[in-house]
């Protein structure tokens, strides 16, 4: 039986706690939050021990796995503290918010306590379908890829959080928070890119946030153009779109739907109904499968597909997008 605990009891922690409460072979025993009322609410729901800080919880509890669901800037230092104590870590995105944090994080990956990252969209059926088609070669050579995220975030989303919208604590905006999962899938499909040119802007929350609400980038995947656009200045949270133009077909993924267009053939549409009602619909339905697989890998002693090595390319690309945008859109080599 793996004993688990959660630090950070906000909205995403509600997803983690629901999954952990349902998994066999896992016992959720404790939670911590600097807002005592949030920790107490989760503790009451799942009959846990509540603590006002990570250190207090780790000092008092004997746990095997720590789930990190805190603001972005705390992910790496909290992972380091758990790792120092020999505790496995399952962390929410982003893995890090700076090159300095990135370096510190990868120094932890020494084969002891194991770190997994919640890039859950790799686990949704539509993404798995695209990946299998690409890997099989049935698509032919990839000619290009595009990813689009058009969502909505208003001023209170940032101002009422205490940490969002600030470079020091969020690390960025529309990219690092809302659309990094889409960037991750583009890398998941095509591998590590060669370079990126990007621009980040704030279009609808000027004077409210320090971070970008819009980002667009041209990514070079070994001569294959990748077009990436994300904004939180739209009116609604529209379905995320990823499309690959290939020699033999064009494949489009929009959440749970895959559309395949082959020259001279009827359009094929495949729907993958989601049986997961955890969290917000635009988060995707992969959290359960991702967390479950992490614990399976711990139990079996095998590599977790979302370990640090597997997310390095996405983290490098994300940070390179910000570096390019800071340098006026100049190309950054990865």
PDB file of C-alpha atoms in Angstrom, residues 125-146 184-191 221 224 242-253 258-260 262:
ATOM      1  CA  UNK A 125      -7.491   8.404 -26.328  1.00  0.00           C
ATOM      2  CA  UNK A 126      -7.396  10.952 -29.156  1.00  0.00           C
ATOM      3  CA  UNK A 127      -3.720  11.742 -28.493  1.00  0.00           C
ATOM      4  CA  UNK A 128      -2.857   8.052 -28.248  1.00  0.00           C
ATOM      5  CA  UNK A 129      -4.558   7.485 -31.617  1.00  0.00           C
ATOM      6  CA  UNK A 130      -2.463  10.171 -33.304  1.00  0.00           C
ATOM      7  CA  UNK A 131       0.732   8.887 -31.714  1.00  0.00           C
ATOM      8  CA  UNK A 132       0.093   5.315 -32.814  1.00  0.00           C
ATOM      9  CA  UNK A 133      -0.646   6.396 -36.399  1.00  0.00           C
ATOM     10  CA  UNK A 134       2.538   8.450 -36.568  1.00  0.00           C
ATOM     11  CA  UNK A 135       4.661   5.702 -35.035  1.00  0.00           C
ATOM     12  CA  UNK A 136       3.265   3.084 -37.412  1.00  0.00           C
ATOM     13  CA  UNK A 137       4.246   5.119 -40.466  1.00  0.00           C
ATOM     14  CA  UNK A 138       0.765   4.928 -41.996  1.00  0.00           C
ATOM     15  CA  UNK A 139       0.568   8.722 -42.195  1.00  0.00           C
ATOM     16  CA  UNK A 140       3.643   9.029 -44.353  1.00  0.00           C
ATOM     17  CA  UNK A 141       6.120  11.815 -43.761  1.00  0.00           C
ATOM     18  CA  UNK A 142       4.925  14.657 -41.559  1.00  0.00           C
ATOM     19  CA  UNK A 143       4.880  17.954 -43.467  1.00  0.00           C
ATOM     20  CA  UNK A 144       3.754  20.305 -40.709  1.00  0.00           C
ATOM     21  CA  UNK A 145       1.994  20.587 -37.364  1.00  0.00           C
ATOM     22  CA  UNK A 146      -0.111  23.301 -35.786  1.00  0.00           C
ATOM     23  CA  UNK A 184       3.882  19.055 -24.892  1.00  0.00           C
ATOM     24  CA  UNK A 185       1.712  17.050 -27.289  1.00  0.00           C
ATOM     25  CA  UNK A 186       3.384  18.653 -30.308  1.00  0.00           C
ATOM     26  CA  UNK A 187       6.735  17.510 -28.915  1.00  0.00           C
ATOM     27  CA  UNK A 188       5.254  14.140 -27.970  1.00  0.00           C
ATOM     28  CA  UNK A 189       4.288  13.619 -31.601  1.00  0.00           C
ATOM     29  CA  UNK A 190       7.390  14.986 -33.344  1.00  0.00           C
ATOM     30  CA  UNK A 191      10.222  14.885 -30.808  1.00  0.00           C
ATOM     31  CA  UNK A 221      11.102  20.268 -36.067  1.00  0.00           C
ATOM     32  CA  UNK A 224       9.077  20.555 -40.369  1.00  0.00           C
ATOM     33  CA  UNK A 242      -3.782  20.013 -33.021  1.00  0.00           C
ATOM     34  CA  UNK A 243      -3.442  19.183 -36.695  1.00  0.00           C
ATOM     35  CA  UNK A 244      -0.747  17.318 -38.614  1.00  0.00           C
ATOM     36  CA  UNK A 245      -0.363  17.642 -42.376  1.00  0.00           C
ATOM     37  CA  UNK A 246       1.213  14.427 -43.651  1.00  0.00           C
ATOM     38  CA  UNK A 247       2.073  12.858 -46.994  1.00  0.00           C
ATOM     39  CA  UNK A 248      -0.852  10.437 -46.975  1.00  0.00           C
ATOM     40  CA  UNK A 249      -3.412  12.275 -44.856  1.00  0.00           C
ATOM     41  CA  UNK A 250      -4.254  15.179 -42.622  1.00  0.00           C
ATOM     42  CA  UNK A 251      -5.108  14.344 -39.016  1.00  0.00           C
ATOM     43  CA  UNK A 252      -6.867  16.761 -36.671  1.00  0.00           C
ATOM     44  CA  UNK A 253      -7.454  16.302 -32.957  1.00  0.00           C
ATOM     45  CA  UNK A 258     -10.063  12.775 -34.334  1.00  0.00           C
ATOM     46  CA  UNK A 259     -10.703  13.718 -37.972  1.00  0.00           C
ATOM     47  CA  UNK A 260      -8.744  11.964 -40.733  1.00  0.00           C
ATOM     48  CA  UNK A 262      -7.197  11.048 -46.994  1.00  0.00           C
TER      49      UNK A 262
END
